[in-house]
XYZ file of C-alpha atoms in Angstrom:
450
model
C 0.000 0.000 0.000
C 1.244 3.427 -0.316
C 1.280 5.981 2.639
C 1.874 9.283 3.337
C 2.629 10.823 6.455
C 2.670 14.169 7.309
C 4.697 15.244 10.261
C 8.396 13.646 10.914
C 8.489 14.069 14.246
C 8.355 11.095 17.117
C 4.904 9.754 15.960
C 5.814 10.364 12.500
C 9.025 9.125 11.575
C 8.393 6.156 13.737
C 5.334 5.237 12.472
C 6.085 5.787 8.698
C 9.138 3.898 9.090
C 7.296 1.149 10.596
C 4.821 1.044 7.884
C 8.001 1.474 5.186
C 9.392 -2.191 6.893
C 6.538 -3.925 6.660
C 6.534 -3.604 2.600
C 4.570 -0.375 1.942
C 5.727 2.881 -0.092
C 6.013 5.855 2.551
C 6.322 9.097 2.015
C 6.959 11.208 5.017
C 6.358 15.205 4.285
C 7.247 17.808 6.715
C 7.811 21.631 6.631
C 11.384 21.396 7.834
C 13.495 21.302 4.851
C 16.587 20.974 6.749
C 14.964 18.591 8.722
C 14.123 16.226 5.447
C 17.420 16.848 4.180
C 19.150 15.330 7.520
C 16.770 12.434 6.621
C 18.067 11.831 3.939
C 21.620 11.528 4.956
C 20.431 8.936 7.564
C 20.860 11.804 10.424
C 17.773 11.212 12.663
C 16.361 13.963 15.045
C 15.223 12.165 18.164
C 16.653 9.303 19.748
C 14.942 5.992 20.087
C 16.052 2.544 20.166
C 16.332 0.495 16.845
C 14.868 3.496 14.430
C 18.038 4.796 13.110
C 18.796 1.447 11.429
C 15.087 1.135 10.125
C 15.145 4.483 8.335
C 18.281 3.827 7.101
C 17.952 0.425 5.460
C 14.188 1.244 4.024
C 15.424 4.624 2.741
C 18.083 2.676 0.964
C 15.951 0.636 -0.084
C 13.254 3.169 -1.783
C 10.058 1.822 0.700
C 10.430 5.279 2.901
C 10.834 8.661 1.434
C 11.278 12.265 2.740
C 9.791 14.821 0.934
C 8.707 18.672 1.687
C 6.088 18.883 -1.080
C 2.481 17.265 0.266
C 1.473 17.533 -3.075
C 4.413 14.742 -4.152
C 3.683 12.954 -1.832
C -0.375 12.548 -2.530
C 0.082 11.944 -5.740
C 1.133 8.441 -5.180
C -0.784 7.694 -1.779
C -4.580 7.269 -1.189
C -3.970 6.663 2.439
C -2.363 10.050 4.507
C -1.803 10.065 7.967
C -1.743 13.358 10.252
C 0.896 13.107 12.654
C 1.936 16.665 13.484
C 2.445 17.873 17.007
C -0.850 19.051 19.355
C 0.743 21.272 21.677
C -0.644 22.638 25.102
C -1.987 25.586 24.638
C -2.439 28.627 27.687
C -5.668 27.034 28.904
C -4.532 23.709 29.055
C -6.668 22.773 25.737
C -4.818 20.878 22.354
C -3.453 23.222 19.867
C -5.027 22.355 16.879
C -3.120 24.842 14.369
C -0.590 22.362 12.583
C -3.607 19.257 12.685
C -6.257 21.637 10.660
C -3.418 23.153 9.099
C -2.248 20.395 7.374
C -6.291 19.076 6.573
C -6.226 22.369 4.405
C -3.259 21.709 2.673
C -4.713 18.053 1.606
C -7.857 19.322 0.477
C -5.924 21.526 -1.879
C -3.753 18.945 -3.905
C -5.151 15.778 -3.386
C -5.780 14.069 -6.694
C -8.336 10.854 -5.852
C -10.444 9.404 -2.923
C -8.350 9.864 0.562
C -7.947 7.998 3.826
C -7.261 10.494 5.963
C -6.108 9.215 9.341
C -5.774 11.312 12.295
C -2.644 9.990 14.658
C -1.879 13.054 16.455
C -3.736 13.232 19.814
C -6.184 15.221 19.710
C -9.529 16.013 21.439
C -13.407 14.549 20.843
C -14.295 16.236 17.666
C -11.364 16.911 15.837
C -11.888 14.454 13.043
C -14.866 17.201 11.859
C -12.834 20.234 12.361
C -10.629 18.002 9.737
C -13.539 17.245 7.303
C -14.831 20.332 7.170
C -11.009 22.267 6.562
C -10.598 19.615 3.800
C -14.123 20.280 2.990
C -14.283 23.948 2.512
C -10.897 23.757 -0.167
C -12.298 21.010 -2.252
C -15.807 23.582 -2.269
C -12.837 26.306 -3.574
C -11.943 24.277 -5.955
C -15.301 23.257 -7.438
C -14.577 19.404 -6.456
C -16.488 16.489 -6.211
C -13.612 14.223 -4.542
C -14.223 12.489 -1.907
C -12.122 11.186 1.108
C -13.161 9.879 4.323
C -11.314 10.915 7.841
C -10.126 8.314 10.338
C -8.912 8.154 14.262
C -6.268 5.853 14.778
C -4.661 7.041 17.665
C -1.353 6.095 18.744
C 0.331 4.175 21.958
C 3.889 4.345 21.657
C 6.486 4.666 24.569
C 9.347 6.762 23.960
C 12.224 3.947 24.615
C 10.013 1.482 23.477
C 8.446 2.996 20.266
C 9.475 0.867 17.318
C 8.676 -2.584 18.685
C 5.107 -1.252 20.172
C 4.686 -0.171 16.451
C 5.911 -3.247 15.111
C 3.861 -5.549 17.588
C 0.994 -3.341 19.080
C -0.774 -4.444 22.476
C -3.897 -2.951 19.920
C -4.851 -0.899 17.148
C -7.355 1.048 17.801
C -9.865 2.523 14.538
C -12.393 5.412 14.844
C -14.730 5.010 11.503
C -17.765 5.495 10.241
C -18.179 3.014 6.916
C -16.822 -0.320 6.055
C -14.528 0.886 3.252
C -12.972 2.921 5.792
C -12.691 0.027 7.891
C -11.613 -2.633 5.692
C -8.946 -0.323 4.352
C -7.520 -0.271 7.526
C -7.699 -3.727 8.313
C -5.496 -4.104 4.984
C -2.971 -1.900 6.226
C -2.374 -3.691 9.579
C -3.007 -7.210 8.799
C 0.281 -8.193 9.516
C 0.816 -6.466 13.027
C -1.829 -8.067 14.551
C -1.986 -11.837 15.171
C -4.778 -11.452 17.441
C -7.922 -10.217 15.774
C -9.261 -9.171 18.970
C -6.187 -6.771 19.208
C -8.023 -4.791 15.895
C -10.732 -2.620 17.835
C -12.926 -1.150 15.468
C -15.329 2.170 17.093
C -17.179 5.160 16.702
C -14.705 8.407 15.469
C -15.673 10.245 19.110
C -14.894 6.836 21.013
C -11.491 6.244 19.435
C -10.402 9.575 19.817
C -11.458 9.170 23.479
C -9.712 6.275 24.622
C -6.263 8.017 23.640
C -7.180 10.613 26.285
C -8.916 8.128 28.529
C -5.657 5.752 28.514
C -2.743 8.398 28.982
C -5.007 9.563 32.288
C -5.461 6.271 33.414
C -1.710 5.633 33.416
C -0.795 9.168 35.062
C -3.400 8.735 37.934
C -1.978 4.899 39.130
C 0.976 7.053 39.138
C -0.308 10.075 41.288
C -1.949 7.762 43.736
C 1.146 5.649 44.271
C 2.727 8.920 44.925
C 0.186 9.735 47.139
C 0.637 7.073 48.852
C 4.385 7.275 49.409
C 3.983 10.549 50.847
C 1.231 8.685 53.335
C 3.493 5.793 53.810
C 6.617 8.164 54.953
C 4.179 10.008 57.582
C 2.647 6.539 59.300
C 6.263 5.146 58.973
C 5.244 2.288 56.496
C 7.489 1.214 53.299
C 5.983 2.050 50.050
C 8.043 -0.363 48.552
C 6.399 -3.179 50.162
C 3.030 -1.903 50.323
C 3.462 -1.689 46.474
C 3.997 -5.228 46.465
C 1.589 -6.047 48.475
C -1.322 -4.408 46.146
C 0.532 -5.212 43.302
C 0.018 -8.884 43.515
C -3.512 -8.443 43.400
C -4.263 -9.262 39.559
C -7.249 -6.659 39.503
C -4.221 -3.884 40.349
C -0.841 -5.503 39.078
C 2.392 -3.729 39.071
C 2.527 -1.633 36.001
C 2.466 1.843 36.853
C 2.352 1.754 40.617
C 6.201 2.588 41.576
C 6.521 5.851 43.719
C 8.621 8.622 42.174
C 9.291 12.117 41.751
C 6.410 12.525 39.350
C 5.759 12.033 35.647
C 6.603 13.801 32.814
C 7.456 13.567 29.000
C 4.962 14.708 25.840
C 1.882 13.195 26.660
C 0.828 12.335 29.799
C 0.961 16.237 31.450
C -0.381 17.523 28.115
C -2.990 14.923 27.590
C -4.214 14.880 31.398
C -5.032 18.997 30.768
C -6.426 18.566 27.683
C -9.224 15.865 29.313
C -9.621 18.386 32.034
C -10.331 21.217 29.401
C -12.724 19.050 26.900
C -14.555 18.209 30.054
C -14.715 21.645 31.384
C -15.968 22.785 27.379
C -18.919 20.593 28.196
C -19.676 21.758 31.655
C -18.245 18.940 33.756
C -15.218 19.033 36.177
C -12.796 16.729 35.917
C -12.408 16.467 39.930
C -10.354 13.237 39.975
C -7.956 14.485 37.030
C -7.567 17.773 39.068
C -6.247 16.061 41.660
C -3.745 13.827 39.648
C -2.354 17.228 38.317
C -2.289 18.694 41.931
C -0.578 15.711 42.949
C 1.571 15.422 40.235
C 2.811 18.846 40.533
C 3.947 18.518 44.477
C 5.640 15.008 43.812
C 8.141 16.888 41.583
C 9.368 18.990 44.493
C 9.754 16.496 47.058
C 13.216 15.393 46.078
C 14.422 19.303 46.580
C 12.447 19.179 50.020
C 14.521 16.305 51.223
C 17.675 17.683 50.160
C 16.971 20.737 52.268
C 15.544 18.596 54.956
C 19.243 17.382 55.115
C 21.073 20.490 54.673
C 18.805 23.036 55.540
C 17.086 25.636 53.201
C 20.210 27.551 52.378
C 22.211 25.649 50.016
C 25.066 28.198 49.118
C 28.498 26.605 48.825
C 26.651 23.340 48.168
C 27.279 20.967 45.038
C 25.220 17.786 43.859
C 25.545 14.905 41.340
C 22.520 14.399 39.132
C 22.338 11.226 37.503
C 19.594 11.437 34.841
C 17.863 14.691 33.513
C 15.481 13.003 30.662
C 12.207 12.575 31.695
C 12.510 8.308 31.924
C 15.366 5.891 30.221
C 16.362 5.345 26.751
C 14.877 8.805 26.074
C 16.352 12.317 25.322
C 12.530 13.513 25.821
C 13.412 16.503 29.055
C 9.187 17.488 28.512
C 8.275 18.289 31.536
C 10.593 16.227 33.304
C 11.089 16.471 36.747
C 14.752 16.899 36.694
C 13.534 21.102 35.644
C 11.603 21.157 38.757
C 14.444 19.353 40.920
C 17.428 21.536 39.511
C 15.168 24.524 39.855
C 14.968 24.093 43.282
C 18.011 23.338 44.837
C 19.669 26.465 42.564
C 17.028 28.687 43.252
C 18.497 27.795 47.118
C 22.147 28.640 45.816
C 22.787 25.053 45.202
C 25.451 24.146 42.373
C 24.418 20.996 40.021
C 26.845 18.484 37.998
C 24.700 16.757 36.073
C 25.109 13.809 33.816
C 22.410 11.829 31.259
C 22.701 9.521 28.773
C 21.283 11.086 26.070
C 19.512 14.169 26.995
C 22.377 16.391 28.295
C 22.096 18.407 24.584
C 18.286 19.249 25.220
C 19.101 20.295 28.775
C 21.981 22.503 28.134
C 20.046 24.200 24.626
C 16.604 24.429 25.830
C 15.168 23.146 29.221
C 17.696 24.540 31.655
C 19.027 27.193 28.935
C 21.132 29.900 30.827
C 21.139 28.331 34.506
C 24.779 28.785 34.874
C 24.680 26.596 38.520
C 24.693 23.887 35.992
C 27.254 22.050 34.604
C 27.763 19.178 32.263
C 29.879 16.053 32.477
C 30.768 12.767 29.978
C 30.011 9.988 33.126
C 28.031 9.506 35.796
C 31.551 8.960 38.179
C 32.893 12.660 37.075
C 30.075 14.184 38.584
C 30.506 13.020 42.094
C 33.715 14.158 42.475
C 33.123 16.524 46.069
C 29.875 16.258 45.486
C 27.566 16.845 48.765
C 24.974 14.545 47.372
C 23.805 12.137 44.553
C 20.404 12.544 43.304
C 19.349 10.196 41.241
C 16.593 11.339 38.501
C 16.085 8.719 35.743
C 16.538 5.119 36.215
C 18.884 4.385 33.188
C 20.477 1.035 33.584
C 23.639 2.034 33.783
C 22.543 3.426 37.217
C 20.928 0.727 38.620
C 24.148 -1.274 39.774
C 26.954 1.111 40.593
C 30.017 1.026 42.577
C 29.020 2.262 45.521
C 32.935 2.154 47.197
C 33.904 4.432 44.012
C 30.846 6.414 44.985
C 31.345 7.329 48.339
C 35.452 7.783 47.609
C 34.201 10.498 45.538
C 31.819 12.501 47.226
C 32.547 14.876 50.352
C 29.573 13.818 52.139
C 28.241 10.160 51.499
C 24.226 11.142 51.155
C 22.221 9.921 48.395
C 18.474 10.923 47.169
C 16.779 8.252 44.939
C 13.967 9.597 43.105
C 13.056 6.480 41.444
C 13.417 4.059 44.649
C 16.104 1.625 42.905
C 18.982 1.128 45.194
C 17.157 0.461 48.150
C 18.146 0.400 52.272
C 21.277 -1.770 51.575
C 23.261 1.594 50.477
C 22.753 2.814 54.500
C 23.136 -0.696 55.996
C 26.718 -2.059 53.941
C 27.735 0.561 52.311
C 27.118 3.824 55.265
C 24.936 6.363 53.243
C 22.578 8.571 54.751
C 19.637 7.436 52.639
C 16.536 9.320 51.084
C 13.854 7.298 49.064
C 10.428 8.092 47.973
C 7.815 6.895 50.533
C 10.008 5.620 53.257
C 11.861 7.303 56.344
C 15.358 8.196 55.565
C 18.040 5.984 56.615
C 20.495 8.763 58.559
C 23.814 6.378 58.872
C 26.074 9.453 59.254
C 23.832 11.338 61.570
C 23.851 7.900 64.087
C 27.407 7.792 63.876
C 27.920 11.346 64.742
């Protein structure tokens, strides 16, 4: 089949290279010429496991194109998915200006009958605001094309993208014929197995349950949180209490470790924008409210513990930060709660060292931008040296099993403050850290011995 896609961003690019593997012609179209032309030399813009080799070999190949010109690109597809960015806008709503933008641009050149497939999130309703910009161009033109518009919203994880492309937990279609429907099924027979994975709906519900998943994820997150900061008042362990529900199959354990908070491109954004479609329709979203609120005070409690260590002045005072993306084999800093963490502690005078993986480029050039308490090192072992703390951020692997000797040789004062709960009491009880962890009382080591 031939596809177009029209955005090259993370949805994009991943999804059009996806398609490109499995056989079809893809052409992906975006404004960014420079962008395109980086494409094309096999430079790619975001970083995500496995999709560098895919767009290389399928380029090479001739199944996945890059192309500015929408009009090139529709003149050899009948199928065109919409997969630019929805960005928050001041009232918490989706910004619909690049989705609409682009449904005028097809209704100018397309040539024959189009499948036009929204897979940008966006809100209840959007697939009309689509028909009726493509609409009101064929009308300019004096044509009697036709085209139908389809919700196939997506459910990638950044990290994880290509393979939950590749082999989808579901694929989810918002329709309203058959042709529409058995199109569809032609383009993903071979990513789904299961049948029962291929859930065809209603336009309205399928661009729902994006909306309706993304919140469901962030509020098992909030009330774990919640929870943590219960557990650390009563004196229970969230750790085992998270366990403890967690073996209950009705619960299970995804999504239910404490932490400093979520972050990233959806789940803030899509959270607001539920709030604000309910809100358009005269409900309040009182449960979502809270998962915000919630949310929003888990990403200072790391900076809270620091001070409740140190005290609320932290001039003269230097800290490691291991991670600054907003979770692992990411360079996604959206929202991340490493802004809010660094924030903090140099808004108290507090110098930072940080080190990430990948993301230390997006930190230094946009997200912490001119907050010259921060500096930059190659490895997570240079920035300990006289530290007065490690916090640890994002749970990239090659954090999870460090030498904790080398660690504490290091730093001028052995303290550490896990955000992501992964080293556990053992780093108080053999190796003599003073201790901080989400949801539990801190293990003070140092302040017994003194």
């Amino acid at each position: 089949m031939r596809v177009a896609v029209i955005g090259t961003g993370y949805v994009g690019l991943v999804t059009g290279t996806c398609f490109s593997d499995m056989g079809n012609e893809v052409w992906c179209v975006d404004v960014d010429s420079a962008k395109i032309e980086r494409l094309k030399q096999g430079e790619i813009p975001i970083y995500e496991p496995g999709l560098s080799e895919l767009v290389k070999k399928n380029h090479a190949s001739g199944a996945l194109n890059f192309t500015t010109d929408i009009a090139e690109a529709l003149k050899r597809c009948n199928i065109c998915f919409i997969a630019v960015g929805t960005p928050m806008g001041e009232d918490g709503s989706a910004d619909l200006h690049y989705v609409l933008t682009v449904a005028k641009s097809i209704g100018e050149v397309m040539e024959r009958h189009t499948y036009v497939v929204d897979k940008s999130t966006v809100p209840v309703g959007t697939a009309k605001k689509v028909r009726d910009a493509i609409q009101a161009e064929l009308d300019r033109r004096g044509s009697d094309l036709t085209f139908d518009v389809i919700s196939n919203p997506e459910f990638l994880k950044e990290g994880t993208a290509v393979s939950d492309c590749m082999r989808p937990d579901r694929i989810v279609i918002g329709v309203d014929n058959e042709n529409a429907a058995e199109t569809m099924r032609e383009l993903y027979r071979h990513y789904v197995l299961n049948t029962d994975n291929f859930i065809l709906m209603d336009i309205a519900s399928a661009e729902m349950t994006k909306y309706a998943a993304n919140s469901m994820l962030a509020t098992k997150i909030s009330f774990m949180n919640e929870i943590s900061r219960i557990c650390e008042e009563v004196g229970a362990d969230v750790n085992k209490v998270r366990k403890g529900i967690g073996s209950d199959r009705r619960i299970g354990y995804s999504f239910i470790y404490p932490g400093c908070g979520y972050g990233g491109s959806c789940f803030p954004k899509d959270v607001k924008a539920l709030v604000r479609t309910a809100a358009e329709y005269g409900y309040e979203a009182q449960l979502l409210h809270a998962v915000e609120e919630v949310n929003y005070s888990q990403k200072h409690v790391i900076a809270d513990k620091v001070k409740e260590h140190f005290g609320q002045d932290l001039s003269g005072r230097v800290f490691a930060m291991w991670g600054l993306a907003f979770k692992p084999d990411t360079d996604d800093m959206r929202e991340a709660s490493a802004i809010t963490i660094a924030e903090d502690l140099t808004a108290a005078g507090a110098r930072i060292v940080a080190y990430d993986p990948k993301a230390m480029e997006e930190a230094k050039n946009c997200y912490l931008k001119g907050n010259e308490a921060i500096s930059y090192v190659d490895s997570k072992y240079e920035a300990l040296k006289g530290a007065d703390g490690l916090i640890l951020v994002t749970e990239w692997k090659e954090f999870r099993s460090p030498d904790f000797e080398e660690i504490r040789s290091l730093m001028k004062t052995p303290v550490i403050f896990d955000g992501r709960n992964i080293y556990g009491s053992k780093v108080a009880n053999k190796y003599g850290f003073d201790y901080y962890q989400i949801g539990v009382k801190a293990a003070r080591v140092q302040l017994e011995k003194n």
